[in-house]
Amino acid sequence: MTETPAVAAPAETARKFNIDTVENAAKTPDTELPWAELGLKQNEFDEVVKVLGRRPTGAELAMYSVMWSEHCSYKSSKNHLRQFGDKVTEEMKKDMLVGIGENAGVTNLGDGWAVTFKIESHNSPSFVEPYQGAATGIGGIVRDIISMGARPVAVMDPLRFGAIDHPDTARVMHGAVAGIGGYGNSLGLPNIGGEMVFDSVYQGNPLVNALAVGVMRHEDIRLANASGKGNKVVLFGARTGGDGIGGASVLASESFDDTKPSKRPAVQVGDPFAEKVLIECCLELFKGSLVEGIQDLGAAGISCATSELASNGDGGMEVELTSVLLRDPTLTPGEILMSESQERMMAVVTPENIAAFEAVMDKWAVEYSWLGEVTDTGRLIITWEGDVIVDVDPRTVAHDGPVYDRPYARPEWQDSVQADSFTGSVQDTGRPSAPADLAAAITELVASPNMCDKSWITKQYDRYVGGNTAMAFPDDAGVVRVDEETGLGVALATDANGRYTYLDPYHGAQLALAEAYRNVATSGAVPMAVSDCLNFGSPEDPDVMWQLAEAIRGLSDACMVLGIPVTGGNVSLYNQTGTTPIHPSPVVAVLGKFDDVARRTPSGWKEDGLAIYLLGTTAAELDGSEWSNMRGHLGGLPPKVDLEAERELGQILINASRDGMVDSAHDLSEGGLAAALVESSLRYGVGARIALQDVLDRDGVDLFTALFSETQGRAVVAVPRSEEIRFTDMCTARGFAHVRIGVVDAEGGTLEINGVETMSLDALREAHEATLPKYFG
Amino acid sequence: MTELPLIGEAVAVAAHPRLAGAKIGVVTFPGTLDDRDAARAVRLAGATPVELWHAGTTLGDVDAVVIPGGFSYGDYLRAGAIARFAPLMSKIIDAANSDAKLPVLGICNGFQILTESHLLPGSMIKNDHLKFMCRDQVLRVENNTTAWTGDYAAGQEITVPLKNQDGQYIADEKTLDALEAEGRVVFRYVGFNPNGSRRDIAGISNAPGNVVGLMPHPEHAVEAGFGPEIGSGTEGLGFFTSVLNKIVGDNK
Amino acid sequence: MPRIVVDVMPKPEILDPQGKAIVGALPRLGFTAFSSVRQGKRFELTVDGEVTEEILAQARNAAETLLSNPVIEDVVNVEVVEA
Amino acid sequence: MPRIVVDVMPKPEILDPQGKAIVGALPRLGFTAFSSVRQGKRFELTVDGEVTEEILAQARNAAETLLSNPVIEDVVNVEVVEA
Ligand SMILES: Nc1ncnc2c1ncn2[C@@H]1O[C@H](COP(=O)(O)OP(=O)(O)O)[C@@H](O)[C@H]1O
Ligand SMILES: [Mg+2]
């Protein structure tokens, strides 16, 4: 039974348009076209004319303009992004079943299982309308995962907002979190982690990134290509409305009569119910092997889906556009091609499978319409009641967009920023050293906006649905089981530090990768693959372009050293207010594998008497740290990157988890050792007694530095007495610095650090948990 | 060694030889989310889960039915409002009211569907704080004589996940008084009322006790390591073993 | 006491998932007369005392700023109802 | 095309959490004239063609069975609006 259409699409309206056919375009070369309003540059329009050998039709112009936009063509970043594909060894490729270029990369998990994941941005829609913007962000990334043939199994949401006390931050925070929850919860996808950062640089450009991960059997992997001449092309899911073409309503000049076109929606509203049904319905299609190729409709809608499916397959396709089911019957052909209505998919089906395909649609009450078929002509031909309105080589739309080598240069201000170290700055006066002051400093740190408890957010997310969530907030990585029989599973963490990347984009990006890698290894999983979302300002600003180029170079170099490939990602540019860009914010997601998720290591200790070890050495690295941020300083150089050490630390943490040598592990990142000790104590409400003298002596740092420095490549672990010798032998054999810094104290209800006034866990918890409710209710 | 229980370690159910033969239907509506989880809980309890599709017109030979959580039809109109009219629901309503008194458990959205169907009194409105809330929730089993609670001790406190947006249970005072008087308040929130429910009510039953509905999710507390961190993590399994023991007992 | 009723509807060009779900359910219950449904909100604001022009202006203002989200909704009606 | 408007409000004796939140927020925005707020739903059902008595009866029936839950809500209004 097909759902009754919400809006009838009267066929008679079709002829109301002054249809600009290919024939007409050839005859009227001098017709003025609104290419500039559609965002094309003169040289780009000229290129379109050259490619076609004539002026484009209105519909063709619509297609090229969206597909050649920054968002779809990566024209500013493509030249740099190539490094992710180039800097890859054979070893790194070994588990990569599908690499960059498809909707999402696919990694082999063994036992016939594969995993696909990807991170994307929905930044500006989330600023305009936080609830719907964030919700549709989740919707979009989940469809990418479905279109690979996978069942989505979890989502994550790295978030960056303006200053915590700015009045507009509450609007964005409330809306975005409720939207992510409202959509993700309704899909039955557990939220297993994310990030939350407040910084005034994001005031007008909050970053709402969304990650989805899905799993499949190898044989279920689907690619976005249209092969097999005579196979049918079908569009299914929601009806097509005027979504996402607001700015492009100039195309209404296609409108024949002089009545004004209907209004186009300024924002898109998500329908998570429709998407949930779409997920189940697609999985049923995959199970029955009923589709040859499939593509989700996201940015650039039908333009993208038809041109990509065609160019990745046999090269040709014919589509009748009046067959598209419409929510808004006033849409012109160009607008239909550009529409970004949510919750739609396009698939290629063999004639034999049509009946079975329709039965699945009817079962789930999903609307569908057959648009045309695959050809081998190498042309994408789109007709409107039989008249040809698009006749293009689909590759020229989908793949041969413009590529720019935008000028970039190290900003003039970079040197002076790097020279301005926190140590010795005005903001550094009165650094705490007395026991009471250090305790107050630690309490202030864990209550600060970026370090405080995040459960105001995570409470609004379903973490249990699916029954496979083995770890989520507040542990270092989210962990989901893939196979109930064996316990095979995956771990995921996302990280970025905009301040580090501002100070040094090359190393800042590497630090983001290092942290995500470390978080995954800390949970006990073996890191396998990377996805990234590059959030930057305008590429037309050489300073920003340099940040982007450096970040990509840094990230790709670091992936080589760590031996894990980038399998996909997303670039979000123009995140700036006026001429002020956000901090360069490359958000990096690392995926790891567990042979058995039962071996996961939580981030807090429980049992009395466990020995606590600090792994790694500590240097005086406070520039860009949370501490300096709390004091209002940003300058100097970020912590040093040592990827070999990260790898070694990772091996230790993974082995320790596999062989049951540690009961808990927590990596050190923002907030340093102080944050890690408090978080590990609050995790299960069990404190510890800590003495850092050996660290101070060995590393030549003072107590404050030992607590607040953000030196990388470190972690704290809690080791049962029975495992201590085995554990320390392993560290010694690997030549990795380790020192016993204390013992778990299940009785005291306190965190005791020699030289710091004893802190009660209750007071720490109260400070840690009060911040978000104070600002957001 | 790690304190985290390993998977498969903690779940040891005394399986009655006839239990595996028991069939428990799990209903799926468009928008249902926790159907696979409910099926897993049935399996871990030792019985055989049977998939039931909302548009179906027969319950087959199932011995009990679980209506799992989710957002049927998006919960857009009212939670459970549209699902209530599914063809299968009229079969469930008839079977629940028949002399055979088919055991029916509604969890979260399932509970909302049962109230919309008038199998259970009252209704659910938006949480008093207006937000979705996910947390490990302590419940007290107030009545252990229903079809779904026989394996618990009266007054026993259990921890199971709670996650909902429209979980505030309301009914008029007369109905509430009657529910209390008849022992039909089956579960009450302990320590914290997460949604503003009247009299801390987390779950109720019909008069004979074969139909039970509750907002929290026992099916998410059946496997150690994948449920609440408070308590054993498997304190929801008793729902499913209870109904099995009841079925086996009735068939004796 | 008099009340001011404020009606808010999703903008016509915006997808209304609620309405869509309802329009799908109606025919299954035998209600076949309706080709589309849209779901909006109705607010009743109680005023203690008389509804002055100033109070009505407040209501209109609240309707635009708090009770509706102008990005996706329209205030379709603000009127006084005596009770 | 004519539409039938159906208005549904929470029963007066039922605490309305959304209305309560709004009444709390209003004074903070300077809207001080309102002593209580209740939030209900407004449905607009589109009819293709003329609204007959039979169709209006269908709408009333749908309002009572599907669009409202009599345990917590009242149908306060069913009326035809020409557009
Ligand atoms: N927006 C969010 N959504 C879900 N989980 C979040 C979010 N922000 C933070 N978290 C979770 O809170 C915990 C602490 O976050 P964070 O301090 O950033 O972790 P780390 O320093 O280990 O990267 C992690 O489990 C993280 O996944
Ligand atoms: Mg961490």
PDB file of C-alpha atoms in Angstrom, chain A residues 151-152 174 181-182 184-189 270-274 276-277 280 363-364 456 458-471 474-475 480-481 484 487 596-602 606-607 659-663 683-684 720 722-723 776-777, chain B residues 1-8 28-37 40 43-44 51 53-55 69-76 129-137 159-165 192 217 219-230:
ATOM      1  CA  ARG A 151      23.369  -1.252   8.280  1.00  0.00           C
ATOM      2  CA  PRO A 152      24.145   1.944  10.205  1.00  0.00           C
ATOM      3  CA  HIS A 174      19.871  23.633  22.670  1.00  0.00           C
ATOM      4  CA  GLY A 181      19.059  13.478  19.476  1.00  0.00           C
ATOM      5  CA  GLY A 182      15.676  13.889  17.827  1.00  0.00           C
ATOM      6  CA  GLY A 184      19.475   9.935  15.708  1.00  0.00           C
ATOM      7  CA  ASN A 185      17.293   8.562  18.499  1.00  0.00           C
ATOM      8  CA  SER A 186      14.411   8.090  16.088  1.00  0.00           C
ATOM      9  CA  LEU A 187      16.625   6.086  13.743  1.00  0.00           C
ATOM     10  CA  GLY A 188      17.570   3.666  16.483  1.00  0.00           C
ATOM     11  CA  LEU A 189      21.237   4.564  16.275  1.00  0.00           C
ATOM     12  CA  GLY A 270      14.030  16.403   8.550  1.00  0.00           C
ATOM     13  CA  ASP A 271      11.689  13.442   8.712  1.00  0.00           C
ATOM     14  CA  PRO A 272      13.518  10.833  10.781  1.00  0.00           C
ATOM     15  CA  PHE A 273      10.606   8.440  10.543  1.00  0.00           C
ATOM     16  CA  ALA A 274      10.878   8.460   6.754  1.00  0.00           C
ATOM     17  CA  LYS A 276      14.169   4.944   9.502  1.00  0.00           C
ATOM     18  CA  VAL A 277      11.773   3.299   7.093  1.00  0.00           C
ATOM     19  CA  GLU A 280      14.927  -0.926   6.757  1.00  0.00           C
ATOM     20  CA  LYS A 363       5.622  -3.329   2.379  1.00  0.00           C
ATOM     21  CA  TRP A 364       7.273  -0.286   3.915  1.00  0.00           C
ATOM     22  CA  TRP A 456      23.825  17.545  29.687  1.00  0.00           C
ATOM     23  CA  THR A 458      24.767  12.889  26.175  1.00  0.00           C
ATOM     24  CA  LYS A 459      21.679  12.358  28.366  1.00  0.00           C
ATOM     25  CA  GLN A 460      19.657  13.510  25.375  1.00  0.00           C
ATOM     26  CA  TYR A 461      21.068  10.713  23.235  1.00  0.00           C
ATOM     27  CA  ASP A 462      20.031   7.079  23.237  1.00  0.00           C
ATOM     28  CA  ARG A 463      23.169   5.069  23.872  1.00  0.00           C
ATOM     29  CA  TYR A 464      21.501   1.704  24.410  1.00  0.00           C
ATOM     30  CA  VAL A 465      19.408   1.096  21.328  1.00  0.00           C
ATOM     31  CA  GLY A 466      20.638  -1.856  19.325  1.00  0.00           C
ATOM     32  CA  GLY A 467      21.969  -3.605  22.397  1.00  0.00           C
ATOM     33  CA  ASN A 468      25.525  -3.573  21.073  1.00  0.00           C
ATOM     34  CA  THR A 469      26.986  -0.496  22.747  1.00  0.00           C
ATOM     35  CA  ALA A 470      29.916  -1.686  24.829  1.00  0.00           C
ATOM     36  CA  MET A 471      31.286   1.802  25.600  1.00  0.00           C
ATOM     37  CA  PRO A 474      32.480   9.307  29.009  1.00  0.00           C
ATOM     38  CA  ASP A 475      35.068   6.747  27.921  1.00  0.00           C
ATOM     39  CA  VAL A 480      29.993  -1.207  19.355  1.00  0.00           C
ATOM     40  CA  ARG A 481      29.785  -4.931  18.888  1.00  0.00           C
ATOM     41  CA  GLU A 484      27.205 -11.323  18.671  1.00  0.00           C
ATOM     42  CA  GLY A 487      32.257 -10.303  20.004  1.00  0.00           C
ATOM     43  CA  ASP A 596      36.249  -9.268  21.138  1.00  0.00           C
ATOM     44  CA  VAL A 597      34.696  -6.136  22.600  1.00  0.00           C
ATOM     45  CA  ALA A 598      34.597  -7.839  25.978  1.00  0.00           C
ATOM     46  CA  ARG A 599      38.266  -6.838  26.200  1.00  0.00           C
ATOM     47  CA  ARG A 600      37.528  -3.123  26.103  1.00  0.00           C
ATOM     48  CA  THR A 601      39.252  -0.973  28.715  1.00  0.00           C
ATOM     49  CA  PRO A 602      37.122   1.630  30.487  1.00  0.00           C
ATOM     50  CA  LYS A 606      37.029   0.723  40.395  1.00  0.00           C
ATOM     51  CA  GLU A 607      38.983  -1.656  42.533  1.00  0.00           C
ATOM     52  CA  ASP A 659      46.142  -9.847  27.887  1.00  0.00           C
ATOM     53  CA  GLY A 660      44.105  -8.469  30.761  1.00  0.00           C
ATOM     54  CA  MET A 661      46.965  -6.474  32.261  1.00  0.00           C
ATOM     55  CA  VAL A 662      45.047  -3.257  32.950  1.00  0.00           C
ATOM     56  CA  ASP A 663      41.683  -2.560  34.538  1.00  0.00           C
ATOM     57  CA  ARG A 683      34.169   7.657  36.272  1.00  0.00           C
ATOM     58  CA  TYR A 684      33.077   5.212  38.988  1.00  0.00           C
ATOM     59  CA  PRO A 720      46.126  -5.095  39.257  1.00  0.00           C
ATOM     60  CA  SER A 722      49.072  -9.537  40.053  1.00  0.00           C
ATOM     61  CA  GLU A 723      49.814  -8.025  36.665  1.00  0.00           C
ATOM     62  CA  PHE A 776      21.815  25.827  29.596  1.00  0.00           C
ATOM     63  CA  GLY A 777      19.314  24.857  32.253  1.00  0.00           C
TER      64      GLY A 777
ATOM     65  CA  MET B   1      41.533  -9.283  36.155  1.00  0.00           C
ATOM     66  CA  THR B   2      39.127  -6.821  34.807  1.00  0.00           C
ATOM     67  CA  GLU B   3      35.913  -6.398  36.709  1.00  0.00           C
ATOM     68  CA  LEU B   4      33.916  -5.933  33.556  1.00  0.00           C
ATOM     69  CA  PRO B   5      32.023  -9.154  33.009  1.00  0.00           C
ATOM     70  CA  LEU B   6      32.859 -10.860  29.785  1.00  0.00           C
ATOM     71  CA  ILE B   7      30.103 -11.378  27.321  1.00  0.00           C
ATOM     72  CA  GLY B   8      28.296 -14.627  27.771  1.00  0.00           C
ATOM     73  CA  THR B  28       7.475  -4.442  14.413  1.00  0.00           C
ATOM     74  CA  PHE B  29       5.742  -1.264  13.261  1.00  0.00           C
ATOM     75  CA  PRO B  30       7.268   1.211  10.841  1.00  0.00           C
ATOM     76  CA  GLY B  31       9.522   3.184  13.161  1.00  0.00           C
ATOM     77  CA  THR B  32       9.973   0.477  15.780  1.00  0.00           C
ATOM     78  CA  LEU B  33      13.565   0.506  17.041  1.00  0.00           C
ATOM     79  CA  ASP B  34      14.017  -2.021  19.805  1.00  0.00           C
ATOM     80  CA  ASP B  35      12.515  -5.064  18.113  1.00  0.00           C
ATOM     81  CA  ARG B  36      15.836  -6.799  17.552  1.00  0.00           C
ATOM     82  CA  ASP B  37      16.810  -6.055  21.135  1.00  0.00           C
ATOM     83  CA  ARG B  40      17.606 -10.970  21.755  1.00  0.00           C
ATOM     84  CA  ARG B  43      16.466 -15.639  23.124  1.00  0.00           C
ATOM     85  CA  LEU B  44      18.722 -15.053  26.113  1.00  0.00           C
ATOM     86  CA  GLU B  51       8.778 -11.708  14.274  1.00  0.00           C
ATOM     87  CA  TRP B  53       4.614  -7.534  11.340  1.00  0.00           C
ATOM     88  CA  HIS B  54       2.139  -4.782  12.203  1.00  0.00           C
ATOM     89  CA  ALA B  55       0.125  -5.364   9.067  1.00  0.00           C
ATOM     90  CA  GLY B  69      10.091   0.562  21.936  1.00  0.00           C
ATOM     91  CA  GLY B  70      10.774   3.051  19.201  1.00  0.00           C
ATOM     92  CA  PHE B  71       8.960   5.835  17.432  1.00  0.00           C
ATOM     93  CA  SER B  72       6.148   4.129  15.550  1.00  0.00           C
ATOM     94  CA  TYR B  73       5.077   6.404  12.699  1.00  0.00           C
ATOM     95  CA  GLY B  74       7.542   8.905  14.084  1.00  0.00           C
ATOM     96  CA  ASP B  75       5.321   9.440  17.135  1.00  0.00           C
ATOM     97  CA  TYR B  76       4.458  12.609  15.287  1.00  0.00           C
ATOM     98  CA  HIS B 129      11.599  18.840  31.548  1.00  0.00           C
ATOM     99  CA  LEU B 130      10.667  18.606  27.846  1.00  0.00           C
ATOM    100  CA  LYS B 131      13.874  16.859  26.801  1.00  0.00           C
ATOM    101  CA  PHE B 132      14.706  13.350  25.709  1.00  0.00           C
ATOM    102  CA  MET B 133      16.368  11.568  28.599  1.00  0.00           C
ATOM    103  CA  CYS B 134      18.575   8.497  28.591  1.00  0.00           C
ATOM    104  CA  ARG B 135      19.776   7.158  31.936  1.00  0.00           C
ATOM    105  CA  ASP B 136      20.218   4.088  34.089  1.00  0.00           C
ATOM    106  CA  GLN B 137      17.065   4.050  36.173  1.00  0.00           C
ATOM    107  CA  THR B 159      18.231  -1.018  37.356  1.00  0.00           C
ATOM    108  CA  VAL B 160      17.325  -0.831  33.690  1.00  0.00           C
ATOM    109  CA  PRO B 161      17.883   1.853  31.051  1.00  0.00           C
ATOM    110  CA  LEU B 162      15.282   4.519  30.502  1.00  0.00           C
ATOM    111  CA  LYS B 163      15.162   6.598  27.339  1.00  0.00           C
ATOM    112  CA  ASN B 164      12.231   8.615  26.192  1.00  0.00           C
ATOM    113  CA  GLN B 165      10.798  11.976  25.291  1.00  0.00           C
ATOM    114  CA  PHE B 192      14.597  10.072  40.866  1.00  0.00           C
ATOM    115  CA  HIS B 217      13.656  -0.811  28.896  1.00  0.00           C
ATOM    116  CA  GLU B 219      15.379  -5.606  27.127  1.00  0.00           C
ATOM    117  CA  HIS B 220      18.444  -3.365  27.366  1.00  0.00           C
ATOM    118  CA  ALA B 221      19.493  -4.967  30.632  1.00  0.00           C
ATOM    119  CA  VAL B 222      19.880  -8.608  29.679  1.00  0.00           C
ATOM    120  CA  GLU B 223      23.548  -8.918  28.808  1.00  0.00           C
ATOM    121  CA  ALA B 224      26.375  -7.870  31.077  1.00  0.00           C
ATOM    122  CA  GLY B 225      28.548  -5.178  29.536  1.00  0.00           C
ATOM    123  CA  PHE B 226      25.831  -3.887  27.220  1.00  0.00           C
ATOM    124  CA  GLY B 227      23.428  -2.490  29.764  1.00  0.00           C
ATOM    125  CA  PRO B 228      23.485  -0.329  32.877  1.00  0.00           C
ATOM    126  CA  GLU B 229      26.719   0.022  34.793  1.00  0.00           C
ATOM    127  CA  ILE B 230      24.811   0.084  38.061  1.00  0.00           C
TER     128      ILE B 230
END
